[in-house]
Coordinates of C-alpha atoms in Angstrom, one line a residue:
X1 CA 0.0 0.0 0.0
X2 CA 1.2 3.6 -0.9
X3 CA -0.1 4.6 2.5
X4 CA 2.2 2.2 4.4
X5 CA 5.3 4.4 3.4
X6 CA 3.3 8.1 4.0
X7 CA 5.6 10.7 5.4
X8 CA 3.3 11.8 7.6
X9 CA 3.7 8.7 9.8
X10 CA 6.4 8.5 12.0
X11 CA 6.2 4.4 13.2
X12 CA 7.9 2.1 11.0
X13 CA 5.6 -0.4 9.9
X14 CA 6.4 -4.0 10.6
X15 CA 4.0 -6.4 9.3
X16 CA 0.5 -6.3 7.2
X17 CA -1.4 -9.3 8.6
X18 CA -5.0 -9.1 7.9
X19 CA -7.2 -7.5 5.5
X20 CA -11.1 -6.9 6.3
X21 CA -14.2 -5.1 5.0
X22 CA -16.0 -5.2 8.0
X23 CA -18.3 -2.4 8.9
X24 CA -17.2 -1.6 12.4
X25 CA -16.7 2.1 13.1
X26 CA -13.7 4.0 13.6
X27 CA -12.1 7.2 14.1
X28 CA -12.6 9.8 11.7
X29 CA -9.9 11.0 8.9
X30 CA -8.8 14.2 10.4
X31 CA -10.1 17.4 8.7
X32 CA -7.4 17.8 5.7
X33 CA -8.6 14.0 4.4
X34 CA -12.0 14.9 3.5
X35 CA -13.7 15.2 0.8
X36 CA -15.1 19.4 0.4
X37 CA -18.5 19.0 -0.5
X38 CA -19.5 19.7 -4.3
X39 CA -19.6 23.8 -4.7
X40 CA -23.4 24.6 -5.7
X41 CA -24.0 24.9 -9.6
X42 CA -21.5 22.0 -10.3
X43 CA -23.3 19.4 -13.0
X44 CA -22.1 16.5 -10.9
X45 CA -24.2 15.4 -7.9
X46 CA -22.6 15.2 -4.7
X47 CA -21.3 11.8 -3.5
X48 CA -22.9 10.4 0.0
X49 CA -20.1 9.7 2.4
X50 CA -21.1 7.8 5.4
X51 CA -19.5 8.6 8.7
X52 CA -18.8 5.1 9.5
X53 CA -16.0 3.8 8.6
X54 CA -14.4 0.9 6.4
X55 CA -10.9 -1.0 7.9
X56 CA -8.7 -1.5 5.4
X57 CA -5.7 -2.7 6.7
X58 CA -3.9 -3.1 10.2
X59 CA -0.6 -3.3 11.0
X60 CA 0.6 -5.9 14.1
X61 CA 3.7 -5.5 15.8
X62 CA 6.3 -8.8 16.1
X63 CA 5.1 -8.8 20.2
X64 CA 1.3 -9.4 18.9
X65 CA 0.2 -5.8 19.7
X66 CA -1.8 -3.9 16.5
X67 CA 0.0 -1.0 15.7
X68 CA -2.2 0.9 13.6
X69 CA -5.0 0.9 10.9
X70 CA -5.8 2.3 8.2
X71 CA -10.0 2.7 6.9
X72 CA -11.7 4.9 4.7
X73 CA -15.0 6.1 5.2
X74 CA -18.0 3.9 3.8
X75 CA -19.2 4.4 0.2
X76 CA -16.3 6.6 -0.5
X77 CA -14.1 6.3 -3.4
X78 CA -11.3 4.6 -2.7
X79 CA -8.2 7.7 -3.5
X80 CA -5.1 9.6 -1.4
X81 CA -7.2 11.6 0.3
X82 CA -10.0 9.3 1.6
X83 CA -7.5 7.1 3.2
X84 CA -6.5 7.7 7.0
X85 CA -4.5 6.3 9.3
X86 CA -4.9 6.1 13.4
X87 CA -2.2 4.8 15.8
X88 CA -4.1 1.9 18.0
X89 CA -4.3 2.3 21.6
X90 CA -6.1 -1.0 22.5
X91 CA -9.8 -1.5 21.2
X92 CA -11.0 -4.5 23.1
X93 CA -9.4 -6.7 20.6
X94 CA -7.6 -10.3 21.4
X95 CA -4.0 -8.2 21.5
X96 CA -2.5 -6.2 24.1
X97 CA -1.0 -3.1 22.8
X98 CA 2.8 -2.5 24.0
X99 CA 3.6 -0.3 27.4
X100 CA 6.3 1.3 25.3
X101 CA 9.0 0.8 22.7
X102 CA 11.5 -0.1 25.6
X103 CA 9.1 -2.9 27.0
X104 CA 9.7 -4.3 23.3
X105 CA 13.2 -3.8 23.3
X106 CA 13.5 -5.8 26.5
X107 CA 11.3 -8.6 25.0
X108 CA 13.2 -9.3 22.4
X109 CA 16.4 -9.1 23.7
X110 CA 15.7 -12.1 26.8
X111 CA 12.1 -14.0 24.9
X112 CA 12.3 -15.9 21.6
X113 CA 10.9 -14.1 18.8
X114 CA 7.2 -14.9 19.1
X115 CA 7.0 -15.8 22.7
X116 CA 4.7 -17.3 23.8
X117 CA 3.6 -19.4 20.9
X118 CA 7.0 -20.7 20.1
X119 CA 7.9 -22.4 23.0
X120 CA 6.2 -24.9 24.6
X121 CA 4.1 -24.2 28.0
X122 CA 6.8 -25.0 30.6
X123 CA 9.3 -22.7 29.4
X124 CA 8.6 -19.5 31.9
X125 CA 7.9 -21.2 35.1
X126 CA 11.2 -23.3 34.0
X127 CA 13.0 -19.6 33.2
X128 CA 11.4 -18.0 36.2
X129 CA 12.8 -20.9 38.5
X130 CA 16.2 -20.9 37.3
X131 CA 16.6 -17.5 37.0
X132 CA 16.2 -17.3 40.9
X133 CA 18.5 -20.2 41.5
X134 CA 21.1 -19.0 39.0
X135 CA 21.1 -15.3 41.1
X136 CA 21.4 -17.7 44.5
X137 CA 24.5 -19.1 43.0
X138 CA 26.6 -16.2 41.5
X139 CA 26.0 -15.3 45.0
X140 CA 27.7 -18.3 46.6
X141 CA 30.3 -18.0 43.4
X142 CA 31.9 -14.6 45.5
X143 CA 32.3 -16.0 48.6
X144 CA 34.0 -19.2 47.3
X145 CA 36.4 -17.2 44.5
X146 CA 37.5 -15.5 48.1
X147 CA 37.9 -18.4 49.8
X148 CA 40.1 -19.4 47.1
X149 CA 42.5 -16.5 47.0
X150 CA 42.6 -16.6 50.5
X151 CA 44.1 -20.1 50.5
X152 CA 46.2 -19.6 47.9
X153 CA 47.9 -16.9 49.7
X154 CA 46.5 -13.7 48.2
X155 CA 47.6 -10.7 50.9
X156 CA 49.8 -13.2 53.0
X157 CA 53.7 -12.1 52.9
X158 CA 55.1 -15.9 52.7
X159 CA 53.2 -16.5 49.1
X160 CA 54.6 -16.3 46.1
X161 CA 52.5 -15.8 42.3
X162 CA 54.1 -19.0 40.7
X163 CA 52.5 -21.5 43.9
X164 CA 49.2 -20.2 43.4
X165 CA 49.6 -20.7 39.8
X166 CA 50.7 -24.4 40.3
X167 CA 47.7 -24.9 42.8
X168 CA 45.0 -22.9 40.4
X169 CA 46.3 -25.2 37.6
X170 CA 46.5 -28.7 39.7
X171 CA 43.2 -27.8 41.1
X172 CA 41.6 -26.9 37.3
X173 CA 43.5 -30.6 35.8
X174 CA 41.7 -32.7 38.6
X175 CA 38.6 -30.6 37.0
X176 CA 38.9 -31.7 33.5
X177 CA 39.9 -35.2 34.4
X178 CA 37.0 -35.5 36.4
X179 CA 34.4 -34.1 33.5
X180 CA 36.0 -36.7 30.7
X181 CA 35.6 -39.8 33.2
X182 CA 31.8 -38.4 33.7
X183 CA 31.5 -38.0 30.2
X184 CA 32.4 -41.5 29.8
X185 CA 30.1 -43.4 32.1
X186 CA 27.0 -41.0 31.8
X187 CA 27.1 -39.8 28.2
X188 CA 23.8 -41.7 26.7
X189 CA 22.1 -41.0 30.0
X190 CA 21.8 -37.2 29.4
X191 CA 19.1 -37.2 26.9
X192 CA 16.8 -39.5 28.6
X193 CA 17.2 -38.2 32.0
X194 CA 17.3 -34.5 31.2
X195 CA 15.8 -33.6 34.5
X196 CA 17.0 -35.7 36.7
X197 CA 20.8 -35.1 35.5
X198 CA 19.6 -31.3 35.8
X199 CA 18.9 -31.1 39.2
X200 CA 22.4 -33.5 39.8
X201 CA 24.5 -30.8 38.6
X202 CA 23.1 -28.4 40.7
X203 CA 23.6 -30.3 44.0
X204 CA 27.1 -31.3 42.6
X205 CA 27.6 -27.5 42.5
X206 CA 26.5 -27.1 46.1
X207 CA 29.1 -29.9 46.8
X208 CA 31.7 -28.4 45.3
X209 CA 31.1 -25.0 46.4
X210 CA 31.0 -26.2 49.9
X211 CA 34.4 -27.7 49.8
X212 CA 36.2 -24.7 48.2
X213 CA 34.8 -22.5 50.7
X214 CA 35.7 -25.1 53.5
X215 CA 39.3 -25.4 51.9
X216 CA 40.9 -22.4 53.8
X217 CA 40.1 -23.6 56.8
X218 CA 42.5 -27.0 56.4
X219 CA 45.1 -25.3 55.1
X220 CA 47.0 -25.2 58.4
X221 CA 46.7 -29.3 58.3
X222 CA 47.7 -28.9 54.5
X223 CA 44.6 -30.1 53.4
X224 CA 43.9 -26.9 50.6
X225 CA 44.7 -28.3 48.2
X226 CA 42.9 -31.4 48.3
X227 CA 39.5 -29.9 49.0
X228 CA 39.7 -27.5 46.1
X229 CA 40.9 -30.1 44.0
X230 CA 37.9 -32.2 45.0
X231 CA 35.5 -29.3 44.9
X232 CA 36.6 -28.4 41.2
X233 CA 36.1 -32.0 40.7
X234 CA 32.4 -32.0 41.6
X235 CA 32.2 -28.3 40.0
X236 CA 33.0 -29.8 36.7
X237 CA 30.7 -33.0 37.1
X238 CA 27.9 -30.0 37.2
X239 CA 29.2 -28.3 34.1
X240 CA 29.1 -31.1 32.2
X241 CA 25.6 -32.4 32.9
X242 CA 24.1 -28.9 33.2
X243 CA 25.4 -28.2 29.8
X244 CA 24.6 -31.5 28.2
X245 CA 20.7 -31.6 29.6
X246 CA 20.5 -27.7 28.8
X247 CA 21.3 -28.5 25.2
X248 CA 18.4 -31.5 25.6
X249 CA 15.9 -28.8 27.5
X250 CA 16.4 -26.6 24.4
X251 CA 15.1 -28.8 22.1
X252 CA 12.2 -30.0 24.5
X253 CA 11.0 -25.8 24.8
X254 CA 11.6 -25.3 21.1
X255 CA 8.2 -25.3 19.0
X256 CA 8.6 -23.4 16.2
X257 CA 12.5 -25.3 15.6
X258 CA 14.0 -22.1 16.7
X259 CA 16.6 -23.6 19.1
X260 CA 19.1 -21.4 18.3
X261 CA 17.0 -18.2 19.1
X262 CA 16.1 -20.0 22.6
X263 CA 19.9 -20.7 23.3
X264 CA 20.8 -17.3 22.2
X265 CA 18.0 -15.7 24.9
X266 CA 19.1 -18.1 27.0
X267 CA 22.8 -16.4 27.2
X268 CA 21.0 -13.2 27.8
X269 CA 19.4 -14.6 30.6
X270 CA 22.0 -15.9 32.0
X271 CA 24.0 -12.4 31.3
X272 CA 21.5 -10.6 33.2
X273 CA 21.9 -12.5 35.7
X274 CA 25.1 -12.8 36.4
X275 CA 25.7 -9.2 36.4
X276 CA 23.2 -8.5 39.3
X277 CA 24.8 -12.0 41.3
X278 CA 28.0 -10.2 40.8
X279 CA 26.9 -6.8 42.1
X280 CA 25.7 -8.9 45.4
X281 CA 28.1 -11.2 45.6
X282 CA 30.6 -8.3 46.1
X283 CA 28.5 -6.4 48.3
X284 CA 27.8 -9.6 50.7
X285 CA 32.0 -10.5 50.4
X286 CA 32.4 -6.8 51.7
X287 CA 29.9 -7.0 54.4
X288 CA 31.0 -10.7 55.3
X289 CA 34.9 -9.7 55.5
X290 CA 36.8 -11.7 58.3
X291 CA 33.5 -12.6 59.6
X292 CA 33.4 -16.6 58.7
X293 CA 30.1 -17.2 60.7
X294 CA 28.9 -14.7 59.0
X295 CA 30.0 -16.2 55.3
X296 CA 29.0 -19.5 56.3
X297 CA 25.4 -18.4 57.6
X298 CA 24.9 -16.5 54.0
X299 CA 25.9 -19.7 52.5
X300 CA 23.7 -22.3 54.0
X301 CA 20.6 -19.8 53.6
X302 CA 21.4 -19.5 50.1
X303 CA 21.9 -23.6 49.3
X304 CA 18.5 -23.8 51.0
X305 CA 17.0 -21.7 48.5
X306 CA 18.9 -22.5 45.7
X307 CA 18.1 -26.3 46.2
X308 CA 14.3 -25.4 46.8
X309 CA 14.4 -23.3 43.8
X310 CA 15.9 -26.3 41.4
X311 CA 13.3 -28.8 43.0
X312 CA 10.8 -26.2 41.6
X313 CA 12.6 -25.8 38.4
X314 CA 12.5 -29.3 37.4
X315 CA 9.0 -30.1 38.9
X316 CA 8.1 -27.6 36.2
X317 CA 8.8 -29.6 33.1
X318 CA 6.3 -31.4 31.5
X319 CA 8.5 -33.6 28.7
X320 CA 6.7 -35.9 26.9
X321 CA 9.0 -37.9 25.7
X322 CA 9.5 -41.7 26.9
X323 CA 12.7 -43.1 29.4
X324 CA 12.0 -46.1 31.2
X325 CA 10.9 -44.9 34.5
X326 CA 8.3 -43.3 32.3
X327 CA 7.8 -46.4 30.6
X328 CA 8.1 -48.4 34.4
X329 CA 5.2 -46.3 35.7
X330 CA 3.0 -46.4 32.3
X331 CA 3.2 -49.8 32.1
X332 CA 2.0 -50.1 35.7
X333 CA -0.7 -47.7 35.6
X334 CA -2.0 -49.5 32.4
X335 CA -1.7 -53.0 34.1
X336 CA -4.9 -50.9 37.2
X337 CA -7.1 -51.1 34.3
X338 CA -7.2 -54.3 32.8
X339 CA -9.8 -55.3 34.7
X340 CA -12.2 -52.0 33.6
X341 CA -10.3 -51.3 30.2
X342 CA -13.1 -48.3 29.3
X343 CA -11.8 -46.4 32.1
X344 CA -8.4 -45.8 30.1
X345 CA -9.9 -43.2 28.3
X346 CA -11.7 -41.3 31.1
X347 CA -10.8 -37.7 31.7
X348 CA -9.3 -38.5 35.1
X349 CA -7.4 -41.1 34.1
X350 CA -6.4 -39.2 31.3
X351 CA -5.1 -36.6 33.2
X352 CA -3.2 -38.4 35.9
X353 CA -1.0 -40.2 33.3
X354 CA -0.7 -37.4 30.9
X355 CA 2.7 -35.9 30.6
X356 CA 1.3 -33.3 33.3
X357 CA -0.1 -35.5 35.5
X358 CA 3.3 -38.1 35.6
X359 CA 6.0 -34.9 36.5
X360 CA 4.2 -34.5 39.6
X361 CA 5.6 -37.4 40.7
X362 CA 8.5 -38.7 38.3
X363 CA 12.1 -39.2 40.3
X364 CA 14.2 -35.9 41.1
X365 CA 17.4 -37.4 40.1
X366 CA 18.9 -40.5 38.4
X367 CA 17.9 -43.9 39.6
X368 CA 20.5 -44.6 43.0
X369 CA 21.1 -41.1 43.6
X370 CA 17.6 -40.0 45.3
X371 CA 19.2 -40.9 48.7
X372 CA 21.1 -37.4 47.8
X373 CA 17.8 -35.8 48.7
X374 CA 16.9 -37.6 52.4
X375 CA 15.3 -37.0 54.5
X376 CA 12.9 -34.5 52.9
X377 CA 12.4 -36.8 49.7
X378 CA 11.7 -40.7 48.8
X379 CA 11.0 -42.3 45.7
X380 CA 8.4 -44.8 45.3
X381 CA 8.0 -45.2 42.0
X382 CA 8.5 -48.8 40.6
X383 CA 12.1 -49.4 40.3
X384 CA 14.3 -52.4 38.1
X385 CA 14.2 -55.2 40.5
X386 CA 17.3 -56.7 37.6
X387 CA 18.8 -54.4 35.5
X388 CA 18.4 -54.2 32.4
X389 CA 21.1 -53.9 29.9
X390 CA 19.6 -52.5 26.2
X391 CA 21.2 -53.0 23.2
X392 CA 23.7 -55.7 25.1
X393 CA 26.4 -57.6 23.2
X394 CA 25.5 -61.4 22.7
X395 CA 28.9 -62.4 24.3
X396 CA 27.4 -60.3 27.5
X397 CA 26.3 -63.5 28.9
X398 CA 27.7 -66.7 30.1
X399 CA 28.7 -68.9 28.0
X400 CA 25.9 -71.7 28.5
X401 CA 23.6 -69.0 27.4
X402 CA 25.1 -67.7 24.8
X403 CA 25.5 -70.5 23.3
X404 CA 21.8 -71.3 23.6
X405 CA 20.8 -68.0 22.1
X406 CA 22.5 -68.4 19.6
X407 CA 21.2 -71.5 19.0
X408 CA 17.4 -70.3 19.1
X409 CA 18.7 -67.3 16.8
X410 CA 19.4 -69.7 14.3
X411 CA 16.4 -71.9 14.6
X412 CA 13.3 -69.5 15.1
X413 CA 14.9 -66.0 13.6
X414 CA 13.9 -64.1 16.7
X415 CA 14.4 -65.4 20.5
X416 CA 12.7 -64.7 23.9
X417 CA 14.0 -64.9 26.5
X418 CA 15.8 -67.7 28.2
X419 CA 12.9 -69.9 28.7
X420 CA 12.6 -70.9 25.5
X421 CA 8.8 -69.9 24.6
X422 CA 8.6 -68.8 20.6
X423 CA 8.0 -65.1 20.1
X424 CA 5.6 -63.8 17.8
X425 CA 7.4 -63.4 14.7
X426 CA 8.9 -60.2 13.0
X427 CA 10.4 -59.1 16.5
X428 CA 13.5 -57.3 16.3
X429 CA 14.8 -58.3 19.5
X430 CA 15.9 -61.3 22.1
X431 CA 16.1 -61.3 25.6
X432 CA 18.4 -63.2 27.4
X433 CA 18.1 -63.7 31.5
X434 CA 21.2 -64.4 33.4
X435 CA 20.7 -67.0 36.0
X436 CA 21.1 -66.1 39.7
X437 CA 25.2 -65.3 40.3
X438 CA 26.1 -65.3 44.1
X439 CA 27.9 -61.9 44.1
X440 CA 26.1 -59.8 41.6
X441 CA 22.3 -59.2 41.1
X442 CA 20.1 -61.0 37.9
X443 CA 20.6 -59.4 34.5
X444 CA 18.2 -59.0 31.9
X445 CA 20.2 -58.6 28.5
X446 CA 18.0 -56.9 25.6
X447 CA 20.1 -57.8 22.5
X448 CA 18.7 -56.1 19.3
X449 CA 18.6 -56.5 15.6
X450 CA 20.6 -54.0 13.1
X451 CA 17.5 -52.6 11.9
X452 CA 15.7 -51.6 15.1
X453 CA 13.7 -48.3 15.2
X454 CA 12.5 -46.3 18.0
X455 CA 9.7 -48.6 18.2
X456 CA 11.2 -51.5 18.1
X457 CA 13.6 -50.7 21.2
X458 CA 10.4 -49.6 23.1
X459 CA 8.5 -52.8 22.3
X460 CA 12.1 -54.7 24.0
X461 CA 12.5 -52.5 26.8
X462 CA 8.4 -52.9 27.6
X463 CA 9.3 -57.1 27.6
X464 CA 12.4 -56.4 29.5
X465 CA 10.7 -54.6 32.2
X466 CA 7.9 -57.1 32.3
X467 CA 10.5 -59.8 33.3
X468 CA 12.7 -57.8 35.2
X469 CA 10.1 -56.4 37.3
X470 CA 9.2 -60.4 38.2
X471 CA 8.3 -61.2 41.7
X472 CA 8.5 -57.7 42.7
X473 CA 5.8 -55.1 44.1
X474 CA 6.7 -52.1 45.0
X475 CA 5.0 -48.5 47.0
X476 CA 3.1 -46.2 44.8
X477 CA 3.3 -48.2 41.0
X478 CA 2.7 -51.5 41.5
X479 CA 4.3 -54.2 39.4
X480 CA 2.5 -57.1 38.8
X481 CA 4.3 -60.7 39.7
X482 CA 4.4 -62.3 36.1
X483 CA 6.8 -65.4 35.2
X484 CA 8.7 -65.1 31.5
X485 CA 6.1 -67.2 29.9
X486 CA 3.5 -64.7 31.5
X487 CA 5.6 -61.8 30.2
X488 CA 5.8 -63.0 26.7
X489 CA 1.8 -64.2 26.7
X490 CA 1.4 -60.5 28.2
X491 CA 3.0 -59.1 25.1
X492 CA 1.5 -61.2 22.6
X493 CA -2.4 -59.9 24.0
X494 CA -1.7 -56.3 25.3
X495 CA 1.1 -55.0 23.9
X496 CA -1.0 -52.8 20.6
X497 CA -3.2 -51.6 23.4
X498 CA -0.6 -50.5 25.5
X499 CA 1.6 -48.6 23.5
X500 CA -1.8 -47.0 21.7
X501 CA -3.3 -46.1 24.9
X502 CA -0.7 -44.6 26.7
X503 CA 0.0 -42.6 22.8
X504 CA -3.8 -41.4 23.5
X505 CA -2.6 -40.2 27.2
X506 CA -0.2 -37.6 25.5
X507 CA 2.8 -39.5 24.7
X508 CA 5.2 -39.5 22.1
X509 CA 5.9 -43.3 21.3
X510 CA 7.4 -42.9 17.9
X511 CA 10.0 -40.2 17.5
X512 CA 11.2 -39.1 21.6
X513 CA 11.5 -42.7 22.5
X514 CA 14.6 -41.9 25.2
X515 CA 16.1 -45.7 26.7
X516 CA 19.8 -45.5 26.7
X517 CA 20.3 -47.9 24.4
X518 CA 23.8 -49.5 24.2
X519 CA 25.0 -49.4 20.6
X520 CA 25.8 -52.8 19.9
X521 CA 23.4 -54.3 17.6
X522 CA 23.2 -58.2 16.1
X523 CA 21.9 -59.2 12.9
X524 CA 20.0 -62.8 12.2
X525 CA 18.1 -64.3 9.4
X526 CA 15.6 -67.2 10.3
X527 CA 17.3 -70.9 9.1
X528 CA 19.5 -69.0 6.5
X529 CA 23.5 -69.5 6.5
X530 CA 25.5 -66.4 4.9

């Protein structure tokens, strides 16, 4: 439109969105836009202009807020001068106009462009939450950083620059070392247990932070460096699983595949934030000064909150994806209504096993580590009674059952478990039970073929977790006792109905199917020799 670049208005437009010819009235053209009436005598009749008005156009802001709109009056000829604009001030419609141009600036410097639509629903009580435990923590960050200096000799006469550079660097190797062995035994973990490993790293923080600050006060015994070697240890155990589950969270809150816009507010954020921790952190190190009660009062008052505030933070999340407690607690709450199978679809029902409804109640942190959290928490969620190992090598197991696996691998194509009971066919998957060992728990192994999918491991870790979960009830999700011959007949009549049931609850069964899968896979062909 010619009128969108009229230098008579002074606000940029942004965005024509909708076009309407909707008889609704609105303000009038101001004087200089109307049309003079015909002068008397003229041979042409006067045209009727109504004094309602005709929207033409309206102009919405990237925050949702309608900027302005342009009409012309009804019946009039559609020209230059008919056409007025008028800046919108909020008419009742569905969007909220801006406070100001700063409020916008602010928006889009710390929300993702198009907030709240492209983001899913937990992202600002998740933000909110972390922001407050991030401050509590930059907070802490001061006090420790002082603690440090302190025992590296920073104002004493005896130190020297080069020993608090070999400590500083011993104390930052111990670090590293400590965030590749991490690495390697909890890599795969991450992504299925994005908020349990979350709310590890921030008590690994608290850990570590606790030490370093504690180190100054061994170093008479010589015990400095230890501590801070031990607290960078369990400092870097939190940077490694807080950045690893933050990448995962990203892509849980990202809607509108605008990850990178999300990390890159998220650095904002986190900016922000840091600079106000700072500016208290140094006003609480000044106040606190040779005052250690003091320092240590501050920093148990703020791990209190800071731990409350992560609690919060991941309680907050509402992931649908599937992991195998998720899959554990399913599979139990499905096995309530077998008897009364039309109540699956109830809207209670519904609701208490919806994504929503389960993170009231999923675990706060990986499975052994919810002792971290007593008194004041217990899990009671059903638990593996034998673990089980997914996506296991065949030589795994003994040798006796190897040997008969492979055996059955070769005759039927596709094996159960080690009882021997045929499958039904096209599985992509065998399980193979240890037998009882005197110094080590049962096993279940889960072995799978080179061509299973998402599915296909959910399908093996369901059967797993049926016979792993054998002779076994638990507090809160119940697991039914079944034998391996009950386990496989359970697949073979409720399996469909399970996986589409708890689909209908709100899951995602195809695509964010989460198990920690091992990466070894086997391949077999039914009574064929390569």
């Amino acid at each position: 439109l010619v009128c969108a670049s009229d230098a008579s208005s002074k606000r940029r437009p942004i965005k024509l969105v909708s076009f309407a010819n909707n008889d609704e009235a609105l303000p009038m053209a101001p004087r200089e836009g109307r049309r003079e009436p015909t002068p008397r005598g003229s041979r042409q009749s006067p045209t009727r202009v109504s004094k309602r008005r005709v929207r033409v156009a309206s102009e919405y802001a990237p925050d949702g807020s309608r900027s302005r709109t342009w009409s012309i009056p009804r019946g009039a000829e559609f020209s230059e001068e008919n056409i007025s604009s008028a800046d919108d001030a909020g008419d009742g419609a569905a969007f909220r106009a801006p406070a100001s141009t700063l409020t916008r600036w602010f928006a889009r410097m710390f929300l993702p462009e198009d907030y709240p639509n492209s983001v899913s629903d937990d992202y600002a009580a998740f933000q909110a939450w972390d922001t407050a435990q991030g401050l509590c923590s930059y907070v802490r960050g001061s006090l420790t950083t002082k603690a440090l200096l302190e025992g590296v000799g920073v104002g004493a006469t005896g130190a020297t620059a080069a020993s608090a550079a070999a400590q500083f660097i011993a104390r930052d190797m111990c670090g590293m070392v400590g965030g590749l062995v991490f690495t390697l035994a909890k890599g795969r973990h991450l992504d299925a247990e994005a908020k349990q490993w979350r709310l590890f790293a921030d008590l690994a923080n608290n850990v570590g932070m606790a030490m370093e600050l504690a180190a100054p006060l061994a170093n008479d015994r010589g015990w400095f460096l230890a501590l801070a070697c031990a607290g960078s240890v369990a400092r870097s155990l939190c940077g490694c699983a807080a950045g690893a589950t933050r990448a995962a969270l990203t892509q849980h809150f990202a809607r509108a595949r605008n990850a990178a816009d999300i990390a890159a507010k998220e650095g904002s954020q986190e900016t922000a934030v840091t600079l106000v921790g700072m500016t208290l952190g140094v006003a609480v190190t000044t106040t606190t000064d040779g005052k250690t009660a003091w320092q240590w009062a501050v920093f148990v008052a703020l791990t209190v909150a800071h731990v409350y505030c992560n609690v919060r933070t991941v309680r907050s999340l509402v992931i649908d994806s599937l992991n195998r407690e998720r899959v554990r607690r399913l599979l139990a709450r499905y096995d309530e209504t077998l008897d009364e199978p039309s109540a699956r679809g109830s809207d209670k029902v519904s609701a208490e096993n919806s994504p929503r409804g389960l993170a009231k109640d999923e675990a706060l942190l990986p499975v052994g580590m919810n002792w971290m959290l007593w008194p004041w928490y217990r899990y009671h969620g059903a638990r593996e009674v034998r673990s089980v190992h997914l996506g296991a090598p065949v030589g795994s197991a003994t040798r006796e059952e190897t040997i008969d696996l492979l055996r059955r691998l070769r005759d039927d194509g596709s094996a159960d478990s080690a009882s021997g009971h045929r499958p039904r066919g096209g599985r992509k998957y065998a399980l193979a039970s240890s037998r009882a060992h005197a110094r080590r728990r049962r096993r279940t192994r889960v072995m799978l073929r080179v061509d299973a999918a998402a599915a296909d491991q959910l399908e093996a870790y369901v059967h797993a977790a049926l016979v792993s979960c054998a002779g076994s009830e638990r507090n809160g999700d119940r697991i039914v006792v079944r034998s391996e011959a009950e386990a496989d007949d359970w697949m073979r009549r409720h399996h469909d109905a399970f996986i589409a049931t708890i689909a209908g609850w709100g899951w995602d069964t195809k695509d964010r199917v989460l198990l920690a899968a091992d990466g070894w896979r086997v391949a077999w062909d039914a009574r064929k020799d390569e």
